[in-house]
Coordinates of C-alpha atoms and ligand atoms in Angstrom, one line a residue:
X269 CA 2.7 -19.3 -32.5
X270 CA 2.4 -20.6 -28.9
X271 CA 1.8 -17.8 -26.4
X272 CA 1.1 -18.6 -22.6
X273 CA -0.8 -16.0 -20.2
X274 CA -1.4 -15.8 -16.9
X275 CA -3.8 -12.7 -15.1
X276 CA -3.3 -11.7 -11.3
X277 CA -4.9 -8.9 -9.3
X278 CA -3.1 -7.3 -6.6
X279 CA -4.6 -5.4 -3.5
X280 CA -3.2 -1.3 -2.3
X281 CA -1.9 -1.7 1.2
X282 CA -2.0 1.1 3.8
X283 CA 1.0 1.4 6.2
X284 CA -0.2 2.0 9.8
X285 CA 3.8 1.6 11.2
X286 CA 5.5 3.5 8.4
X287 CA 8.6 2.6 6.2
X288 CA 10.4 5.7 6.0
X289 CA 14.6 4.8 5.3
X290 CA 16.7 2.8 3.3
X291 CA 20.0 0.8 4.2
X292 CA 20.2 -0.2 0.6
X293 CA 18.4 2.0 -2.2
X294 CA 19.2 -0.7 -5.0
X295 CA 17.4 -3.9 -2.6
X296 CA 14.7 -1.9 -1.2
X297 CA 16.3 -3.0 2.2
X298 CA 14.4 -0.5 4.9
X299 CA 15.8 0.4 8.1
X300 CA 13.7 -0.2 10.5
X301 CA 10.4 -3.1 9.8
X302 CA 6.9 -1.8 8.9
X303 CA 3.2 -2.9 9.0
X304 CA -0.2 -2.4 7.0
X305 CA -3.4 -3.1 6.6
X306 CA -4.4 -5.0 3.2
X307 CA -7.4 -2.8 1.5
X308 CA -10.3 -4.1 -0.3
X309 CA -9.6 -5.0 -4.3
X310 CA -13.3 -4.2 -5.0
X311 CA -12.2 -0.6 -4.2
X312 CA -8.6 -0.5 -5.0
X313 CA -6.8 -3.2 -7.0
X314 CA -4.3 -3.6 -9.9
X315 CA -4.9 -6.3 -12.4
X316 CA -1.9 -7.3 -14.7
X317 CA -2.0 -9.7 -17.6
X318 CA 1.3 -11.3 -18.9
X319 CA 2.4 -13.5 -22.0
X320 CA 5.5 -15.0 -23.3
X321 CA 5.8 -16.5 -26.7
X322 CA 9.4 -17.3 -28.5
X323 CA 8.1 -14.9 -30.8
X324 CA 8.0 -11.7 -28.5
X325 CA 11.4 -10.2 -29.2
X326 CA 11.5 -7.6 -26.2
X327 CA 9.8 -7.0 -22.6
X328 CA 7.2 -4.6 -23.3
X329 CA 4.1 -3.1 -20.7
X330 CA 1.0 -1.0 -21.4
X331 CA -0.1 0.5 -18.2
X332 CA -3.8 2.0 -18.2
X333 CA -4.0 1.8 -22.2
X334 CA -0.8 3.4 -22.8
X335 CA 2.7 1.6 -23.8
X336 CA 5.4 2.5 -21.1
X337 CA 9.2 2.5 -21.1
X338 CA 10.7 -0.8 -19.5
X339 CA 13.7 0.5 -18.5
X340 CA 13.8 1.1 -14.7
X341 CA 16.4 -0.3 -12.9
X342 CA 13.5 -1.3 -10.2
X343 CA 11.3 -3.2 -13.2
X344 CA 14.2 -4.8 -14.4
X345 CA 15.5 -6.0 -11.1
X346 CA 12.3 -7.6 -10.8
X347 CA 12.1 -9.1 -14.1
X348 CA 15.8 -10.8 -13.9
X349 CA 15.0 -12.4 -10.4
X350 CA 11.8 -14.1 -11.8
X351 CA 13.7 -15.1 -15.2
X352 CA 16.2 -16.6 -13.3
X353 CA 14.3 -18.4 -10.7
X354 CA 11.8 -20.0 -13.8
X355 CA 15.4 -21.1 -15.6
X356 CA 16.1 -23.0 -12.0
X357 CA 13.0 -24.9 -13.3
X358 CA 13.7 -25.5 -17.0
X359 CA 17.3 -26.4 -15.9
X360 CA 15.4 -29.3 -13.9
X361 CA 13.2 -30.3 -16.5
X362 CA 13.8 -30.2 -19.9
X363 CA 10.4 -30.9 -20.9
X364 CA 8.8 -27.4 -19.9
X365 CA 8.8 -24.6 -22.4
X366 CA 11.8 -22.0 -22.0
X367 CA 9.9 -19.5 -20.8
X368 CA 12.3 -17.6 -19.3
X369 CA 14.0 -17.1 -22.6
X370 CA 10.9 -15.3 -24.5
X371 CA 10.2 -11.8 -24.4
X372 CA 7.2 -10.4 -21.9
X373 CA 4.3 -8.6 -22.7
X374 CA 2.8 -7.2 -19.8
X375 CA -0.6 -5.3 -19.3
X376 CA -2.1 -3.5 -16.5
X377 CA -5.1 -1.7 -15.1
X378 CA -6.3 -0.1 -11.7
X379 CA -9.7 -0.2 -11.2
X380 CA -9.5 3.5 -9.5
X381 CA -8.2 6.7 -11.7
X382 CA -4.1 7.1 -10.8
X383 CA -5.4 10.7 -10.9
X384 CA -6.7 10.2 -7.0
X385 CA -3.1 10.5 -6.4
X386 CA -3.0 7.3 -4.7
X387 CA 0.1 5.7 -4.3
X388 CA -0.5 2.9 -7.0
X389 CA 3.1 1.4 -7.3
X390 CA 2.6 -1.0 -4.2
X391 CA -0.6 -2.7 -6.3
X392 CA 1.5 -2.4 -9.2
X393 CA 4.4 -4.2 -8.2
X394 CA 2.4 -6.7 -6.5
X395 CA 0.2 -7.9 -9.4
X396 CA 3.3 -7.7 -12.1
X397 CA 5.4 -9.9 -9.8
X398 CA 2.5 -12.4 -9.0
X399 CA 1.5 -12.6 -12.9
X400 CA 4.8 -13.3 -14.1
X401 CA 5.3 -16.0 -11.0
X402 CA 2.1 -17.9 -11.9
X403 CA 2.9 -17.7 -16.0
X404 CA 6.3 -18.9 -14.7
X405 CA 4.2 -21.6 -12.5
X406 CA 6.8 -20.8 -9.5
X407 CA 6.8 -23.2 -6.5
X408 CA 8.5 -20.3 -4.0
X409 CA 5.8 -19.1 -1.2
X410 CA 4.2 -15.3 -0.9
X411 CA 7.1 -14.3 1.5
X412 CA 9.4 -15.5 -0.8
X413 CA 7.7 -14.0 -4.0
X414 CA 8.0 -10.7 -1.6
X415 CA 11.4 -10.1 -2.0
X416 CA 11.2 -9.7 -5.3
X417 CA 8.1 -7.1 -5.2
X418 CA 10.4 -5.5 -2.7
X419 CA 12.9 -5.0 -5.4
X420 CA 10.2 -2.9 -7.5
X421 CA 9.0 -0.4 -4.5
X422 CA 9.4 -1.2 -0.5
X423 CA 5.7 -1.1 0.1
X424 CA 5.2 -3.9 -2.9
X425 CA 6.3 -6.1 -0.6
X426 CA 3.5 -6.0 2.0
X427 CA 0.8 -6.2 -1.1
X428 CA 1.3 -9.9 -1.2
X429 CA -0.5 -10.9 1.8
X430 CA -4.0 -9.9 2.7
X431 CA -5.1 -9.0 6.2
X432 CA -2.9 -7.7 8.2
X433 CA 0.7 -7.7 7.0
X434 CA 4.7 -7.0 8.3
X435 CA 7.5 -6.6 6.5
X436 CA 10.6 -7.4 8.3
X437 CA 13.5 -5.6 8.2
X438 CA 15.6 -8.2 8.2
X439 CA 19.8 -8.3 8.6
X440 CA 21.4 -9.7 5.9
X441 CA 23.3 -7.3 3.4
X442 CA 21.7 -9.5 0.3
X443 CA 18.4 -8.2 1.7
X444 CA 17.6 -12.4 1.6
X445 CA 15.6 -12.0 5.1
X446 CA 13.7 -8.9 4.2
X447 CA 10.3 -10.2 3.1
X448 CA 6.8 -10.0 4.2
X449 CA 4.6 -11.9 6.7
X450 CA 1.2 -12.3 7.8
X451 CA -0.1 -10.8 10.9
X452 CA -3.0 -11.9 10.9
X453 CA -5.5 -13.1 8.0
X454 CA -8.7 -11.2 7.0
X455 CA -11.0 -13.5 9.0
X456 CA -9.6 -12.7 12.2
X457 CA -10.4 -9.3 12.0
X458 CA -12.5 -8.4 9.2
X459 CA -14.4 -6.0 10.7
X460 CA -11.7 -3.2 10.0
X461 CA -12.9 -0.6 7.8
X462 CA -11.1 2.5 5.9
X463 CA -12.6 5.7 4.8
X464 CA -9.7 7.9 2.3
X465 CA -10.3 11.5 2.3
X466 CA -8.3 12.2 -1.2
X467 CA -7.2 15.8 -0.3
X468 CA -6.7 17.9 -3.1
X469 CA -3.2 19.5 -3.7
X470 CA -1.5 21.7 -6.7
X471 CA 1.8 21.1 -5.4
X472 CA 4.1 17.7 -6.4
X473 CA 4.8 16.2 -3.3
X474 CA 8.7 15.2 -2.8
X475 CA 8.7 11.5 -4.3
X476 CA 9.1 9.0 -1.2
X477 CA 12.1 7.2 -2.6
X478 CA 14.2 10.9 -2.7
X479 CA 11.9 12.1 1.0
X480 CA 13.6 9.2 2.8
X481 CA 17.0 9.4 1.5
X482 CA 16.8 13.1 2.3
X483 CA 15.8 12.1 5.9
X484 CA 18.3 9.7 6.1
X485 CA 21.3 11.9 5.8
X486 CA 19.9 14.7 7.6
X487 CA 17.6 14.5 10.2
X488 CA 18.8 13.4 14.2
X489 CA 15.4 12.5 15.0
X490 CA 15.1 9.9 12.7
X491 CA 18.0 7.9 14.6
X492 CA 16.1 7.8 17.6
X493 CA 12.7 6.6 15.7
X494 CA 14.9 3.7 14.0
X495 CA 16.4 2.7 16.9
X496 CA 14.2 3.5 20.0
X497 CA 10.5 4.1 18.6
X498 CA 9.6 1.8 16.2
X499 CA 11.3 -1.5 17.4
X500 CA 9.0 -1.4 20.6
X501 CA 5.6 0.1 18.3
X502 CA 6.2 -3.1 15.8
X503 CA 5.9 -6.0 18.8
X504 CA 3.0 -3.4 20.2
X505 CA 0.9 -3.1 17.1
X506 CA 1.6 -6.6 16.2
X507 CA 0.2 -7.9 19.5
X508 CA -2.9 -5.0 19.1
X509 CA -3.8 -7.3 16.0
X510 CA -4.1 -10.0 17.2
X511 CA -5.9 -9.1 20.4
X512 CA -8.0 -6.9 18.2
X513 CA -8.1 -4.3 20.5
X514 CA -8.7 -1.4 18.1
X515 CA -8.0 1.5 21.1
X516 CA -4.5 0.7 21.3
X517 CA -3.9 -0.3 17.6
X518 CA -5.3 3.1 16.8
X519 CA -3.4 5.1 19.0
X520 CA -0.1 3.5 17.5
X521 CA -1.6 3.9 14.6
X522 CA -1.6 7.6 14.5
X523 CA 1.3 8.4 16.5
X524 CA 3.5 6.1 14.2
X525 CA 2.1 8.7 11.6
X526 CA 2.9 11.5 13.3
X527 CA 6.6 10.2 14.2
X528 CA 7.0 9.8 10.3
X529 CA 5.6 13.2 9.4
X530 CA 8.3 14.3 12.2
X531 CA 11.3 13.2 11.1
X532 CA 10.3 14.8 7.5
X533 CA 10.1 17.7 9.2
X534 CA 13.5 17.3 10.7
X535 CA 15.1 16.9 7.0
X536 CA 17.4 19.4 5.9
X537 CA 15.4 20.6 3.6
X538 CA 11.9 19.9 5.5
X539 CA 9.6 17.8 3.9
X540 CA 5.8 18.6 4.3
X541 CA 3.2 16.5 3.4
X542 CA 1.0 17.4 5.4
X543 CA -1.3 20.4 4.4
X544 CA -3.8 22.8 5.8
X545 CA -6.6 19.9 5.4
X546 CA -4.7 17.0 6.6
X547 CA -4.3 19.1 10.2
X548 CA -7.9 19.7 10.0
X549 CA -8.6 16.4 9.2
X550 CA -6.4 15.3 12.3
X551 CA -8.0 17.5 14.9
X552 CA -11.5 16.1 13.4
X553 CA -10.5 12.9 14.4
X554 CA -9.1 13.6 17.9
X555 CA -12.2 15.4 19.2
X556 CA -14.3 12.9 18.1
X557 CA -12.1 9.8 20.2
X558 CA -12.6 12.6 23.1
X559 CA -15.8 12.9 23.0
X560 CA -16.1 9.4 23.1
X561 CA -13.8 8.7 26.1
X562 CA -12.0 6.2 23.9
X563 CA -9.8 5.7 20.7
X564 CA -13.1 4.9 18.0
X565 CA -11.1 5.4 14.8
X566 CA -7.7 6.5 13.4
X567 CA -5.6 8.4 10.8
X568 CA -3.0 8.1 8.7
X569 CA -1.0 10.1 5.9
X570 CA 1.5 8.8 3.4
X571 CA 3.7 10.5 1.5
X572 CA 1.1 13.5 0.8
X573 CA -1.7 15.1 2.6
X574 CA -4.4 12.4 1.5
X575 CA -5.9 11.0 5.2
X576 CA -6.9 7.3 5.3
X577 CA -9.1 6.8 8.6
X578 CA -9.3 3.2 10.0
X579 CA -12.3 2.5 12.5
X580 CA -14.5 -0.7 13.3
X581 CA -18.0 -1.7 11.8
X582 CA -19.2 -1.4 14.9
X583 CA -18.3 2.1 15.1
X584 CA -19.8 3.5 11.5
X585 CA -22.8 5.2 11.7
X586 CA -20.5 7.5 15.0
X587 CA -17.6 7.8 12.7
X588 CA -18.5 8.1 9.3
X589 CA -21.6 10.4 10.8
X590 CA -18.8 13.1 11.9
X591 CA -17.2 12.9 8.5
X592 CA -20.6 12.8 6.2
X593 CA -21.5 15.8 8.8
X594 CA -18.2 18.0 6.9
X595 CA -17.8 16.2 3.6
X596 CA -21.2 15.2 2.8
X597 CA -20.9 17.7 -0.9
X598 CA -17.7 15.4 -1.7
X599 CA -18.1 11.9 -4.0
X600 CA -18.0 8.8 -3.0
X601 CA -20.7 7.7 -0.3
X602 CA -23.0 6.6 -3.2
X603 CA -22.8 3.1 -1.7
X604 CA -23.6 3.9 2.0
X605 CA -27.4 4.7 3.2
X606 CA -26.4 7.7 4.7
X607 CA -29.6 8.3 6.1
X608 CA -28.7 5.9 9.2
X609 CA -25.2 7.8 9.8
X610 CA -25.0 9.8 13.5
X611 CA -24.5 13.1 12.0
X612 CA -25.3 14.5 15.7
X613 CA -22.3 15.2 17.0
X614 CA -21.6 19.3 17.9
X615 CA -17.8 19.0 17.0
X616 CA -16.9 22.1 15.6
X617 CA -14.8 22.2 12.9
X618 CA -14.0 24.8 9.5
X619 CA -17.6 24.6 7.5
X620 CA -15.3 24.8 4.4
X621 CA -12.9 22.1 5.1
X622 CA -15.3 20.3 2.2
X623 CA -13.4 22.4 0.1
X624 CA -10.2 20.8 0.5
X625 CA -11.5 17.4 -0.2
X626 CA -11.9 15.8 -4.1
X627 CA -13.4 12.5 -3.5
X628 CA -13.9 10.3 -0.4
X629 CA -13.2 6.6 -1.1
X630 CA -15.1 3.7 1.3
X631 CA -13.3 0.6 1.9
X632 CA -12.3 -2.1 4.2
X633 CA -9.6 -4.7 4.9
X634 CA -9.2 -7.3 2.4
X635 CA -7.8 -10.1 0.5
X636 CA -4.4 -10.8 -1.0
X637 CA -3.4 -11.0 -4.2
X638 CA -6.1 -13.2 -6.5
X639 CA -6.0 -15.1 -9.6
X640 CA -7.9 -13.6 -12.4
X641 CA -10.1 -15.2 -15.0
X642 CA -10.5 -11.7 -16.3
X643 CA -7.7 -11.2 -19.2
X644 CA -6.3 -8.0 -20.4
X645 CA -4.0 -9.7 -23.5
X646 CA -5.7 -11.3 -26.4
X647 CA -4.4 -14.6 -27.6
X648 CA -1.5 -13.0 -30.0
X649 CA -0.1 -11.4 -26.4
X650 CA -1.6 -7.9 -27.5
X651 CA -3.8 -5.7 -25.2
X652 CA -7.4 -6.1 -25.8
Ligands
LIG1042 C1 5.2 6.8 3.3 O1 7.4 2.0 -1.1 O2 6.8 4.1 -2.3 O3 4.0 5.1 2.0 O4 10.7 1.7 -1.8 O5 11.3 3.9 -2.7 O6 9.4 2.6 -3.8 P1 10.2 2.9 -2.5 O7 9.1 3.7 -1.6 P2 7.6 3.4 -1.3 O8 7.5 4.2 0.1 C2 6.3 4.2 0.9 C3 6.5 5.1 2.0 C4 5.2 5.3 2.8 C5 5.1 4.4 4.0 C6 4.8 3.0 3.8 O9 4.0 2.6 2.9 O10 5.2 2.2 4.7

């Protein structure tokens, strides 16, 4: 039996103007444009293997080592748009094998424990949509290739490019001109660096898919952040990039997460993500760019209270000196001489606030989506 494989990795992204609303939950179609920053796949990255073969009956995915169901609407959305844009192909030339006929087998793997509570589904998406596009040997461009990520989970979308990355709204009720672009590549600014502070939580946060439609319906604030805020923040933070000028990125930066944490708040019912830590973590953060007379680094949440801080190289040993000076009994700086960190500063803050944090994850800006020589499927399309 014939069976073809293809292997993709896929890079986290981390919003720093948020996508918080739908205008169409089935498309993905947000309602106001968004923009992150691509993170490092040496820290963060999903890599997904994929074979067809006539002899595959049905679609089927392992994801981490386990067999999952296939059946989300979101899965399958993607999987009919690539099917039908590889039968565009076969229709052209008869020669090629009919790929899009044969069942999938699809395998996947994070290189950092889903357990982190990191949102994953953006990598996810990413690498199962890029796989199956380079199995399907696809001619369509990353913005293009975007729209069907987009399909799986909004934030997918912005996964495809590396750097610095938007994801515009768009108009169209088909959703056909809401796709991602690149900002600006890597190289132009590559000195970006994130720390994450995974905060530790019992409770289940309120699903982000469920939060926005909740905010949606509900909250009046959100109507002016759609309409008023972000419009003007998007040409502002856009133009930050590529000026580089980290002061006024930053401060957008944070205050786009505090607009977004907002207008949960507004929901009827509230949404919190935010917890006792995050605030800490947020006042942390302001007395240090006080101290310094200038915006050095900046925060943001997602949908939960873990804090991603973003600050230049140039800035390290000041930066991540203030957080090793609180979190220094917390994982994760094995790869830093901490030794040479600025742990100097007198900013007072809870002694205990340690407590609240599980793991501390180092990382920077980084690439887009890669192929891989690395293979998760053996040659009979079965996970090695
Ligand atoms: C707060 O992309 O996870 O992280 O489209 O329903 O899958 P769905 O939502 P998702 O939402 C991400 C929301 C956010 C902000 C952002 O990443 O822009």
């Amino acid at each position: 039996m014939t069976v073809y494989t293809a292997s993709a990795t896929a890079p986290v992204n981390i919003a720093t103007l948020k996508y918080w609303g739908k205008r169409d939950k089935s498309l993905n179609l947000p309602t106001n444009s968004s923009i992150s920053v691509t993170l490092s796949q040496n820290d963060l990255r999903t890599l997904t293997s994929v074979a067809a073969s006539e002899d595959f009956k049905e679609d089927k995915l392992w994801l981490n080592g386990k067999l999952e169901s296939l059946e989300s609407e979101r899965t399958k959305a993607c999987l009919a748009d690539l099917r039908s844009l590889r039968q565009e192909l076969e229709s052209k030339d008869s020669s090629i094998p009919k790929l899009s006929q044969f069942g999938l087998h699809i395998v996947s793997e994070n290189n950092f424990p889903t357990a982190a509570g990191l949102a994953s589904s953006a990598a996810g998406f990413a690498a199962l949509v890029v796989s199956i596009a380079k199995l399907y040997q696809l001619p369509q461009n990353m913005s293009e290739i975007s729209k069907i990520a987009r399909k799986g989970s909004g934030s997918a979308c912005r996964s495809l490019f590396g750097g610095y990355v938007a994801w515009e709204m768009g108009q169209e009720t088909n959703g056909e001109d809401s796709k991602a672009v690149e900002v600006a590549p890597l190289s132009h600014w590559p000195n970006m660096k994130a720390a994450i502070l995974v905060v530790s939580d019992d409770k289940k946060d309120t699903p982000s898919t469920s939060g926005m439609q909740t905010t949606v319906a509900t909250s009046d604030l959100f109507q002016w952040r759609i309409k008023e805020v972000v419009p003007k923040r998007f040409d502002e933070m856009k133009e930050s990039i590529l000026r580089k000028d980290f002061a006024t990125f930053g401060d957008l930066t944070m205050k786009d997460s505090n607009s977004f944490h907002a207008v949960c708040l507004d929901s009827t019912p509230p949404i919190f993500y935010l917890n006792d830590t995050s605030k800490k973590i947020i006042k942390l953060i302001h007395e240090l760019n006080k101290r310094e007379g200038k915006i050095i680094a900046a925060y943001t949440f997602d949908a939960g209270p873990n804090a991603v801080i973003y600050y230049e190289q140039e800035n390290e040993l000041k930066v991540l000196g203030l957080i090793y000076k609180y979190f220094n009994k917390v994982n994760g700086w094995e790869k830093l001489d901490t030794k040479t960190l600025d742990t100097s500063s007198d900013i007072q803050a809870d002694p205990e606030l340690y407590k609240g944090v599980s793991k501390i994850i180092l990382t920077e800006v980084g690439q887009g989506p890669q192929d891989s020589t690395e293979s998760l499927i053996n040659d009979k399309g079965l996970p090695k």
